[in-house]
PDB file of C-alpha atoms in Angstrom:
ATOM      1  CA  UNK A   1      16.356 -30.979  22.937  1.00 38.00           C
ATOM      2  CA  UNK A   2      14.183 -34.008  23.645  1.00 39.00           C
ATOM      3  CA  UNK A   3      15.492 -37.559  23.553  1.00 35.00           C
ATOM      4  CA  UNK A   4      13.331 -38.285  20.495  1.00 35.00           C
ATOM      5  CA  UNK A   5      14.876 -35.419  18.537  1.00 36.00           C
ATOM      6  CA  UNK A   6      18.395 -36.303  19.623  1.00 34.00           C
ATOM      7  CA  UNK A   7      17.963 -39.874  18.471  1.00 35.00           C
ATOM      8  CA  UNK A   8      15.940 -39.349  15.320  1.00 36.00           C
ATOM      9  CA  UNK A   9      16.996 -35.896  14.232  1.00 35.00           C
ATOM     10  CA  UNK A  10      14.795 -35.863  11.180  1.00 35.00           C
ATOM     11  CA  UNK A  11      13.396 -36.917   9.608  1.00 34.00           C
ATOM     12  CA  UNK A  12      14.076 -36.797   8.763  1.00 35.00           C
ATOM     13  CA  UNK A  13      12.942 -37.308   7.987  1.00 35.00           C
ATOM     14  CA  UNK A  14      13.891 -36.807   6.873  1.00 34.00           C
ATOM     15  CA  UNK A  15      12.221 -36.686   6.272  1.00 35.00           C
ATOM     16  CA  UNK A  16      15.170 -35.863   0.483  1.00 34.00           C
ATOM     17  CA  UNK A  17      11.429 -36.218   0.273  1.00 36.00           C
ATOM     18  CA  UNK A  18      11.416 -34.361  -3.034  1.00 37.00           C
ATOM     19  CA  UNK A  19       9.334 -37.116  -4.581  1.00 36.00           C
ATOM     20  CA  UNK A  20       7.012 -37.377  -1.606  1.00 38.00           C
ATOM     21  CA  UNK A  21       3.458 -36.221  -2.120  1.00 41.00           C
ATOM     22  CA  UNK A  22       1.046 -35.363   0.647  1.00 40.00           C
ATOM     23  CA  UNK A  23      -2.520 -36.114   1.497  1.00 41.00           C
ATOM     24  CA  UNK A  24      -3.829 -33.077  -0.399  1.00 47.00           C
ATOM     25  CA  UNK A  25      -1.997 -33.765  -3.679  1.00 43.00           C
ATOM     26  CA  UNK A  26      -2.790 -35.828  -6.762  1.00 42.00           C
ATOM     27  CA  UNK A  27      -1.934 -39.120  -5.044  1.00 50.00           C
ATOM     28  CA  UNK A  28      -4.951 -41.175  -4.022  1.00 62.00           C
ATOM     29  CA  UNK A  29      -3.039 -43.052  -1.302  1.00 77.00           C
ATOM     30  CA  UNK A  30      -1.404 -41.306   1.658  1.00 88.00           C
ATOM     31  CA  UNK A  31       2.370 -41.286   1.758  1.00 91.00           C
ATOM     32  CA  UNK A  32       4.209 -42.629   4.790  1.00 94.00           C
ATOM     33  CA  UNK A  33       7.860 -41.866   5.429  1.00 94.00           C
ATOM     34  CA  UNK A  34       9.634 -44.539   7.464  1.00 94.00           C
ATOM     35  CA  UNK A  35      12.857 -43.251   9.008  1.00 95.00           C
ATOM     36  CA  UNK A  36      15.377 -45.471  10.762  1.00 95.00           C
ATOM     37  CA  UNK A  37      18.316 -44.112  12.706  1.00 94.00           C
ATOM     38  CA  UNK A  38      21.360 -46.048  13.852  1.00 95.00           C
ATOM     39  CA  UNK A  39      24.604 -44.940  15.458  1.00 96.00           C
ATOM     40  CA  UNK A  40      27.979 -46.198  14.325  1.00 96.00           C
ATOM     41  CA  UNK A  41      30.612 -47.274  16.760  1.00 94.00           C
ATOM     42  CA  UNK A  42      33.622 -44.908  16.917  1.00 93.00           C
ATOM     43  CA  UNK A  43      35.371 -44.713  13.563  1.00 93.00           C
ATOM     44  CA  UNK A  44      32.702 -46.793  11.797  1.00 94.00           C
ATOM     45  CA  UNK A  45      30.595 -44.039  10.233  1.00 94.00           C
ATOM     46  CA  UNK A  46      31.574 -44.766   6.634  1.00 95.00           C
ATOM     47  CA  UNK A  47      31.287 -48.496   7.216  1.00 96.00           C
ATOM     48  CA  UNK A  48      27.737 -47.940   8.463  1.00 96.00           C
ATOM     49  CA  UNK A  49      26.836 -46.015   5.298  1.00 96.00           C
ATOM     50  CA  UNK A  50      28.187 -48.928   3.283  1.00 95.00           C
ATOM     51  CA  UNK A  51      26.117 -51.345   5.330  1.00 95.00           C
ATOM     52  CA  UNK A  52      22.952 -49.310   4.788  1.00 96.00           C
ATOM     53  CA  UNK A  53      23.712 -49.037   1.080  1.00 95.00           C
ATOM     54  CA  UNK A  54      23.338 -52.802   0.779  1.00 93.00           C
ATOM     55  CA  UNK A  55      19.591 -52.299   1.225  1.00 93.00           C
ATOM     56  CA  UNK A  56      19.555 -51.012  -2.351  1.00 94.00           C
ATOM     57  CA  UNK A  57      18.750 -54.576  -3.413  1.00 92.00           C
ATOM     58  CA  UNK A  58      15.502 -54.221  -1.470  1.00 92.00           C
ATOM     59  CA  UNK A  59      14.589 -50.600  -2.133  1.00 94.00           C
ATOM     60  CA  UNK A  60      15.634 -50.078  -5.746  1.00 94.00           C
ATOM     61  CA  UNK A  61      13.153 -52.617  -7.205  1.00 93.00           C
ATOM     62  CA  UNK A  62      10.401 -51.120  -5.032  1.00 92.00           C
ATOM     63  CA  UNK A  63      11.207 -47.642  -6.377  1.00 93.00           C
ATOM     64  CA  UNK A  64      11.071 -48.993  -9.906  1.00 92.00           C
ATOM     65  CA  UNK A  65       7.705 -50.669  -9.221  1.00 90.00           C
ATOM     66  CA  UNK A  66       6.225 -47.519  -7.667  1.00 89.00           C
ATOM     67  CA  UNK A  67       5.649 -48.982  -4.188  1.00 90.00           C
ATOM     68  CA  UNK A  68       8.391 -46.657  -2.875  1.00 92.00           C
ATOM     69  CA  UNK A  69       8.642 -43.069  -4.096  1.00 91.00           C
ATOM     70  CA  UNK A  70      12.164 -42.562  -2.794  1.00 92.00           C
ATOM     71  CA  UNK A  71      14.727 -43.825  -0.361  1.00 95.00           C
ATOM     72  CA  UNK A  72      17.938 -42.373   0.926  1.00 96.00           C
ATOM     73  CA  UNK A  73      20.643 -42.155   3.540  1.00 97.00           C
ATOM     74  CA  UNK A  74      21.621 -39.037   5.458  1.00 96.00           C
ATOM     75  CA  UNK A  75      23.586 -37.688   8.388  1.00 95.00           C
ATOM     76  CA  UNK A  76      23.127 -34.639  10.645  1.00 95.00           C
ATOM     77  CA  UNK A  77      25.010 -31.439   9.908  1.00 94.00           C
ATOM     78  CA  UNK A  78      24.307 -29.888  13.320  1.00 92.00           C
ATOM     79  CA  UNK A  79      25.399 -32.050  16.245  1.00 89.00           C
ATOM     80  CA  UNK A  80      24.311 -31.967  19.861  1.00 85.00           C
ATOM     81  CA  UNK A  81      27.307 -33.838  21.267  1.00 81.00           C
ATOM     82  CA  UNK A  82      27.847 -37.584  21.229  1.00 72.00           C
ATOM     83  CA  UNK A  83      25.766 -38.042  18.068  1.00 77.00           C
ATOM     84  CA  UNK A  84      28.417 -37.828  15.362  1.00 79.00           C
ATOM     85  CA  UNK A  85      27.926 -41.480  14.439  1.00 90.00           C
ATOM     86  CA  UNK A  86      24.209 -41.212  13.686  1.00 94.00           C
ATOM     87  CA  UNK A  87      23.085 -42.156  10.194  1.00 96.00           C
ATOM     88  CA  UNK A  88      19.538 -42.088   8.837  1.00 96.00           C
ATOM     89  CA  UNK A  89      17.862 -44.292   6.267  1.00 96.00           C
ATOM     90  CA  UNK A  90      14.401 -43.398   5.007  1.00 95.00           C
ATOM     91  CA  UNK A  91      11.839 -44.615   2.512  1.00 95.00           C
ATOM     92  CA  UNK A  92       8.592 -43.015   1.352  1.00 93.00           C
ATOM     93  CA  UNK A  93       5.885 -45.650   0.877  1.00 92.00           C
ATOM     94  CA  UNK A  94       2.690 -45.280  -1.130  1.00 89.00           C
ATOM     95  CA  UNK A  95       0.166 -46.197   1.559  1.00 91.00           C
ATOM     96  CA  UNK A  96       0.679 -49.010   4.036  1.00 93.00           C
ATOM     97  CA  UNK A  97       0.397 -51.370   1.071  1.00 92.00           C
ATOM     98  CA  UNK A  98       3.769 -50.056  -0.058  1.00 90.00           C
ATOM     99  CA  UNK A  99       5.224 -50.869   3.352  1.00 92.00           C
ATOM    100  CA  UNK A 100       3.720 -54.354   3.038  1.00 93.00           C
ATOM    101  CA  UNK A 101       5.620 -54.854  -0.192  1.00 92.00           C
ATOM    102  CA  UNK A 102       8.849 -53.875   1.524  1.00 92.00           C
ATOM    103  CA  UNK A 103       8.208 -56.211   4.455  1.00 93.00           C
ATOM    104  CA  UNK A 104       7.504 -59.106   2.082  1.00 93.00           C
ATOM    105  CA  UNK A 105      10.740 -58.429   0.202  1.00 92.00           C
ATOM    106  CA  UNK A 106      12.649 -58.153   3.475  1.00 92.00           C
ATOM    107  CA  UNK A 107      11.278 -61.417   4.833  1.00 94.00           C
ATOM    108  CA  UNK A 108      12.001 -63.186   1.543  1.00 93.00           C
ATOM    109  CA  UNK A 109      15.567 -61.910   1.675  1.00 90.00           C
ATOM    110  CA  UNK A 110      16.016 -63.233   5.201  1.00 92.00           C
ATOM    111  CA  UNK A 111      14.413 -66.577   4.375  1.00 93.00           C
ATOM    112  CA  UNK A 112      16.828 -67.079   1.489  1.00 93.00           C
ATOM    113  CA  UNK A 113      19.889 -66.651   3.712  1.00 91.00           C
ATOM    114  CA  UNK A 114      21.792 -69.636   5.022  1.00 94.00           C
ATOM    115  CA  UNK A 115      22.448 -69.804   8.784  1.00 94.00           C
ATOM    116  CA  UNK A 116      26.122 -69.042   8.160  1.00 95.00           C
ATOM    117  CA  UNK A 117      25.296 -65.951   6.093  1.00 93.00           C
ATOM    118  CA  UNK A 118      22.797 -64.721   8.700  1.00 93.00           C
ATOM    119  CA  UNK A 119      25.441 -65.117  11.418  1.00 94.00           C
ATOM    120  CA  UNK A 120      28.023 -63.303   9.317  1.00 93.00           C
ATOM    121  CA  UNK A 121      25.563 -60.470   8.713  1.00 92.00           C
ATOM    122  CA  UNK A 122      24.735 -60.228  12.428  1.00 93.00           C
ATOM    123  CA  UNK A 123      28.418 -60.239  13.351  1.00 94.00           C
ATOM    124  CA  UNK A 124      29.118 -57.451  10.865  1.00 94.00           C
ATOM    125  CA  UNK A 125      26.195 -55.398  12.162  1.00 95.00           C
ATOM    126  CA  UNK A 126      27.393 -55.812  15.751  1.00 95.00           C
ATOM    127  CA  UNK A 127      30.914 -54.756  14.797  1.00 96.00           C
ATOM    128  CA  UNK A 128      29.710 -51.523  13.180  1.00 96.00           C
ATOM    129  CA  UNK A 129      26.553 -50.414  15.019  1.00 96.00           C
ATOM    130  CA  UNK A 130      26.362 -49.105  18.566  1.00 94.00           C
ATOM    131  CA  UNK A 131      24.275 -51.638  20.545  1.00 95.00           C
ATOM    132  CA  UNK A 132      20.708 -50.505  21.207  1.00 94.00           C
ATOM    133  CA  UNK A 133      20.946 -47.434  18.986  1.00 94.00           C
ATOM    134  CA  UNK A 134      18.445 -48.484  16.299  1.00 95.00           C
ATOM    135  CA  UNK A 135      15.227 -46.432  16.392  1.00 94.00           C
ATOM    136  CA  UNK A 136      12.347 -45.836  13.964  1.00 94.00           C
ATOM    137  CA  UNK A 137       9.647 -43.293  13.313  1.00 92.00           C
ATOM    138  CA  UNK A 138       6.900 -43.222  10.697  1.00 96.00           C
ATOM    139  CA  UNK A 139       5.440 -39.928   9.498  1.00 95.00           C
ATOM    140  CA  UNK A 140       2.489 -39.136   7.264  1.00 95.00           C
ATOM    141  CA  UNK A 141       2.673 -36.526   4.518  1.00 94.00           C
ATOM    142  CA  UNK A 142       0.198 -33.701   5.214  1.00 94.00           C
ATOM    143  CA  UNK A 143       1.157 -31.221   2.509  1.00 94.00           C
ATOM    144  CA  UNK A 144       3.799 -30.984  -0.203  1.00 90.00           C
ATOM    145  CA  UNK A 145       4.826 -28.392  -2.715  1.00 91.00           C
ATOM    146  CA  UNK A 146       4.959 -28.804  -6.470  1.00 88.00           C
ATOM    147  CA  UNK A 147       8.748 -28.793  -6.638  1.00 88.00           C
ATOM    148  CA  UNK A 148      10.949 -30.750  -8.976  1.00 79.00           C
ATOM    149  CA  UNK A 149      12.641 -34.085  -8.619  1.00 75.00           C
ATOM    150  CA  UNK A 150      16.261 -32.927  -8.424  1.00 87.00           C
ATOM    151  CA  UNK A 151      18.596 -34.730  -6.083  1.00 92.00           C
ATOM    152  CA  UNK A 152      18.678 -32.919  -2.716  1.00 96.00           C
ATOM    153  CA  UNK A 153      21.983 -32.251  -0.992  1.00 97.00           C
ATOM    154  CA  UNK A 154      20.355 -31.030   2.233  1.00 97.00           C
ATOM    155  CA  UNK A 155      17.096 -31.471   4.128  1.00 97.00           C
ATOM    156  CA  UNK A 156      16.153 -28.583   6.425  1.00 97.00           C
ATOM    157  CA  UNK A 157      13.781 -29.468   9.266  1.00 96.00           C
ATOM    158  CA  UNK A 158      11.694 -27.598  11.807  1.00 96.00           C
ATOM    159  CA  UNK A 159       9.792 -29.401  14.553  1.00 96.00           C
ATOM    160  CA  UNK A 160       6.830 -27.608  16.141  1.00 96.00           C
ATOM    161  CA  UNK A 161       4.130 -28.618  18.610  1.00 97.00           C
ATOM    162  CA  UNK A 162       0.521 -27.615  18.040  1.00 97.00           C
ATOM    163  CA  UNK A 163      -1.374 -26.579  21.136  1.00 96.00           C
ATOM    164  CA  UNK A 164      -4.033 -29.025  22.380  1.00 95.00           C
ATOM    165  CA  UNK A 165      -6.957 -29.224  19.966  1.00 96.00           C
ATOM    166  CA  UNK A 166      -5.242 -27.006  17.385  1.00 96.00           C
ATOM    167  CA  UNK A 167      -3.624 -29.622  15.137  1.00 95.00           C
ATOM    168  CA  UNK A 168      -5.964 -29.281  12.154  1.00 95.00           C
ATOM    169  CA  UNK A 169      -6.086 -25.505  12.497  1.00 97.00           C
ATOM    170  CA  UNK A 170      -2.285 -25.394  12.540  1.00 96.00           C
ATOM    171  CA  UNK A 171      -2.176 -27.415   9.320  1.00 96.00           C
ATOM    172  CA  UNK A 172      -4.693 -25.062   7.702  1.00 96.00           C
ATOM    173  CA  UNK A 173      -2.578 -22.076   8.801  1.00 96.00           C
ATOM    174  CA  UNK A 174       0.497 -23.669   7.236  1.00 96.00           C
ATOM    175  CA  UNK A 175      -1.286 -24.201   3.920  1.00 96.00           C
ATOM    176  CA  UNK A 176      -2.764 -20.691   3.855  1.00 95.00           C
ATOM    177  CA  UNK A 177       0.038 -18.527   5.258  1.00 95.00           C
ATOM    178  CA  UNK A 178       3.303 -20.479   5.041  1.00 96.00           C
ATOM    179  CA  UNK A 179       2.973 -22.618   1.916  1.00 97.00           C
ATOM    180  CA  UNK A 180       2.646 -19.658  -0.521  1.00 97.00           C
ATOM    181  CA  UNK A 181       6.041 -18.325   0.594  1.00 97.00           C
ATOM    182  CA  UNK A 182       7.649 -21.708  -0.033  1.00 98.00           C
ATOM    183  CA  UNK A 183       5.772 -22.043  -3.334  1.00 97.00           C
ATOM    184  CA  UNK A 184       7.459 -18.860  -4.550  1.00 97.00           C
ATOM    185  CA  UNK A 185      10.856 -20.103  -3.365  1.00 97.00           C
ATOM    186  CA  UNK A 186      10.295 -23.274  -5.404  1.00 97.00           C
ATOM    187  CA  UNK A 187       9.197 -21.255  -8.440  1.00 96.00           C
ATOM    188  CA  UNK A 188      12.292 -19.053  -8.130  1.00 96.00           C
ATOM    189  CA  UNK A 189      14.573 -22.086  -7.944  1.00 95.00           C
ATOM    190  CA  UNK A 190      15.817 -21.227  -4.455  1.00 96.00           C
ATOM    191  CA  UNK A 191      14.720 -24.557  -2.958  1.00 97.00           C
ATOM    192  CA  UNK A 192      13.812 -27.918  -4.494  1.00 96.00           C
ATOM    193  CA  UNK A 193      10.610 -28.616  -2.590  1.00 95.00           C
ATOM    194  CA  UNK A 194       8.957 -28.395   0.826  1.00 96.00           C
ATOM    195  CA  UNK A 195       6.227 -29.976   2.894  1.00 95.00           C
ATOM    196  CA  UNK A 196       4.687 -30.790   6.239  1.00 96.00           C
ATOM    197  CA  UNK A 197       4.659 -34.117   8.095  1.00 96.00           C
ATOM    198  CA  UNK A 198       2.964 -35.416  11.221  1.00 96.00           C
ATOM    199  CA  UNK A 199       3.638 -38.620  13.175  1.00 96.00           C
ATOM    200  CA  UNK A 200       1.687 -41.570  11.788  1.00 95.00           C
ATOM    201  CA  UNK A 201       2.688 -43.889  14.636  1.00 94.00           C
ATOM    202  CA  UNK A 202       2.835 -42.272  18.037  1.00 91.00           C
ATOM    203  CA  UNK A 203       6.018 -43.068  19.947  1.00 90.00           C
ATOM    204  CA  UNK A 204       5.957 -40.333  22.553  1.00 88.00           C
ATOM    205  CA  UNK A 205       7.233 -37.620  20.206  1.00 88.00           C
ATOM    206  CA  UNK A 206       7.533 -34.192  21.784  1.00 89.00           C
ATOM    207  CA  UNK A 207       6.439 -32.553  18.504  1.00 95.00           C
ATOM    208  CA  UNK A 208       3.266 -32.753  16.427  1.00 96.00           C
ATOM    209  CA  UNK A 209       4.426 -31.410  13.051  1.00 97.00           C
ATOM    210  CA  UNK A 210       7.647 -31.375  11.082  1.00 96.00           C
ATOM    211  CA  UNK A 211       8.139 -28.820   8.339  1.00 96.00           C
ATOM    212  CA  UNK A 212      10.837 -29.512   5.754  1.00 96.00           C
ATOM    213  CA  UNK A 213      12.409 -28.131   2.626  1.00 97.00           C
ATOM    214  CA  UNK A 214      15.189 -29.485   0.442  1.00 96.00           C
ATOM    215  CA  UNK A 215      18.016 -27.697  -1.299  1.00 97.00           C
ATOM    216  CA  UNK A 216      21.172 -28.154  -3.340  1.00 96.00           C
ATOM    217  CA  UNK A 217      23.177 -25.944  -0.969  1.00 97.00           C
ATOM    218  CA  UNK A 218      23.134 -24.301   2.448  1.00 98.00           C
ATOM    219  CA  UNK A 219      22.787 -20.853   0.865  1.00 97.00           C
ATOM    220  CA  UNK A 220      19.096 -21.716   0.464  1.00 97.00           C
ATOM    221  CA  UNK A 221      18.695 -20.832   4.122  1.00 98.00           C
ATOM    222  CA  UNK A 222      19.506 -17.185   3.308  1.00 98.00           C
ATOM    223  CA  UNK A 223      16.894 -17.236   0.560  1.00 98.00           C
ATOM    224  CA  UNK A 224      14.254 -18.741   2.854  1.00 98.00           C
ATOM    225  CA  UNK A 225      14.929 -16.246   5.614  1.00 97.00           C
ATOM    226  CA  UNK A 226      14.827 -13.402   3.106  1.00 98.00           C
ATOM    227  CA  UNK A 227      11.528 -14.616   1.655  1.00 97.00           C
ATOM    228  CA  UNK A 228       9.852 -14.698   5.061  1.00 97.00           C
ATOM    229  CA  UNK A 229      11.217 -11.251   5.911  1.00 97.00           C
ATOM    230  CA  UNK A 230       9.941  -9.909   2.584  1.00 97.00           C
ATOM    231  CA  UNK A 231       6.525 -11.456   3.206  1.00 97.00           C
ATOM    232  CA  UNK A 232       6.374  -9.773   6.602  1.00 97.00           C
ATOM    233  CA  UNK A 233       7.389  -6.439   5.085  1.00 97.00           C
ATOM    234  CA  UNK A 234       4.634  -6.766   2.478  1.00 97.00           C
ATOM    235  CA  UNK A 235       1.959  -7.280   5.104  1.00 96.00           C
ATOM    236  CA  UNK A 236       0.332  -4.385   6.905  1.00 97.00           C
ATOM    237  CA  UNK A 237       0.901  -3.844  10.606  1.00 97.00           C
ATOM    238  CA  UNK A 238      -2.543  -5.270  11.318  1.00 97.00           C
ATOM    239  CA  UNK A 239      -1.870  -8.292   9.101  1.00 96.00           C
ATOM    240  CA  UNK A 240       1.432  -8.996  10.841  1.00 96.00           C
ATOM    241  CA  UNK A 241      -0.277  -8.712  14.210  1.00 97.00           C
ATOM    242  CA  UNK A 242      -2.915 -11.219  13.086  1.00 96.00           C
ATOM    243  CA  UNK A 243      -0.226 -13.532  11.709  1.00 95.00           C
ATOM    244  CA  UNK A 244       1.673 -13.589  15.012  1.00 96.00           C
ATOM    245  CA  UNK A 245      -1.506 -13.957  17.053  1.00 97.00           C
ATOM    246  CA  UNK A 246      -2.534 -16.943  14.957  1.00 96.00           C
ATOM    247  CA  UNK A 247       0.892 -18.520  15.358  1.00 94.00           C
ATOM    248  CA  UNK A 248       0.846 -18.017  19.133  1.00 95.00           C
ATOM    249  CA  UNK A 249      -2.678 -19.406  19.374  1.00 96.00           C
ATOM    250  CA  UNK A 250      -1.960 -22.503  17.323  1.00 96.00           C
ATOM    251  CA  UNK A 251       1.558 -23.573  18.312  1.00 96.00           C
ATOM    252  CA  UNK A 252       3.829 -23.675  21.305  1.00 96.00           C
ATOM    253  CA  UNK A 253       6.590 -21.049  21.098  1.00 94.00           C
ATOM    254  CA  UNK A 254       9.445 -23.558  21.451  1.00 95.00           C
ATOM    255  CA  UNK A 255      10.694 -25.374  18.366  1.00 94.00           C
ATOM    256  CA  UNK A 256      13.687 -27.396  17.182  1.00 94.00           C
ATOM    257  CA  UNK A 257      15.611 -27.395  13.907  1.00 94.00           C
ATOM    258  CA  UNK A 258      18.035 -29.728  12.142  1.00 94.00           C
ATOM    259  CA  UNK A 259      19.893 -29.960   8.837  1.00 97.00           C
ATOM    260  CA  UNK A 260      20.503 -33.335   7.211  1.00 96.00           C
ATOM    261  CA  UNK A 261      23.172 -33.949   4.581  1.00 97.00           C
ATOM    262  CA  UNK A 262      21.992 -36.482   1.999  1.00 97.00           C
ATOM    263  CA  UNK A 263      24.708 -39.028   1.202  1.00 96.00           C
ATOM    264  CA  UNK A 264      22.616 -41.345  -0.989  1.00 96.00           C
ATOM    265  CA  UNK A 265      19.329 -40.839  -2.801  1.00 95.00           C
ATOM    266  CA  UNK A 266      17.112 -42.653  -5.307  1.00 94.00           C
ATOM    267  CA  UNK A 267      13.687 -41.479  -6.389  1.00 91.00           C
ATOM    268  CA  UNK A 268      10.933 -42.539  -8.737  1.00 81.00           C
ATOM    269  CA  UNK A 269      10.219 -40.542 -11.850  1.00 71.00           C
ATOM    270  CA  UNK A 270      13.788 -39.913 -12.916  1.00 54.00           C
ATOM    271  CA  UNK A 271      15.226 -38.609  -9.648  1.00 53.00           C
ATOM    272  CA  UNK A 272      18.978 -38.613  -9.451  1.00 51.00           C
ATOM    273  CA  UNK A 273      20.752 -41.176  -7.347  1.00 54.00           C
ATOM    274  CA  UNK A 274      24.143 -41.900  -5.895  1.00 50.00           C
ATOM    275  CA  UNK A 275      26.436 -40.601  -3.196  1.00 49.00           C
ATOM    276  CA  UNK A 276      27.555 -37.032  -2.732  1.00 46.00           C
TER     277      UNK A 276
END
């Protein structure tokens, strides 16, 4: 697994996202998902979640105003070794203007702090967070399903790399051949929602696209696997051959997966909130 995936895991992404809408939906502004990852010092995982929860005073008003569609905190279910302290915080902004509103609120918060309070905050951060572990990525929503706004318990992620010059074709293939299977899973209540992201700010990522779906339990993975197997069984031999040829033409064969447990979530439009 690449260093980027080890550090960022998501995206997240992270990457809940049940309220996130993509570029081809009813939203007129693109949606950007800003994911931050930090690693707790040994034994400080819960303290780090508490520290990240304090950002509710920034994010909650932005959710209520509509500048942020959702924000949350998560942690990886599948570990690679030495990453048990990683925690993720994400927010889905409506266009870069939404991110501007967050930055203004953040700067106002900092400006209102006394030197003593800023020092106390820095000291607390340094006592909880592993030095140098903070990293960010920003993704752009490419496609999203029409799922509901239930609180997700898990985010399931797949990272794939489109072959050179095949990025747009890979996205079209996803919408034509993959999305309908997920649409049925949403309609059947097996998953909450799904979508496709791509990096909005290039930071040397080893992947070009991140597929995701959200669920209330891990048993959704059985349903997803079964749906794809049923779709393959319903296709003719020639159709399955064409499907696999398209996949091999558009994307590199290697891919990575991750599962994120959502420990806090707040969304616009009546989404549930709170810790698991």
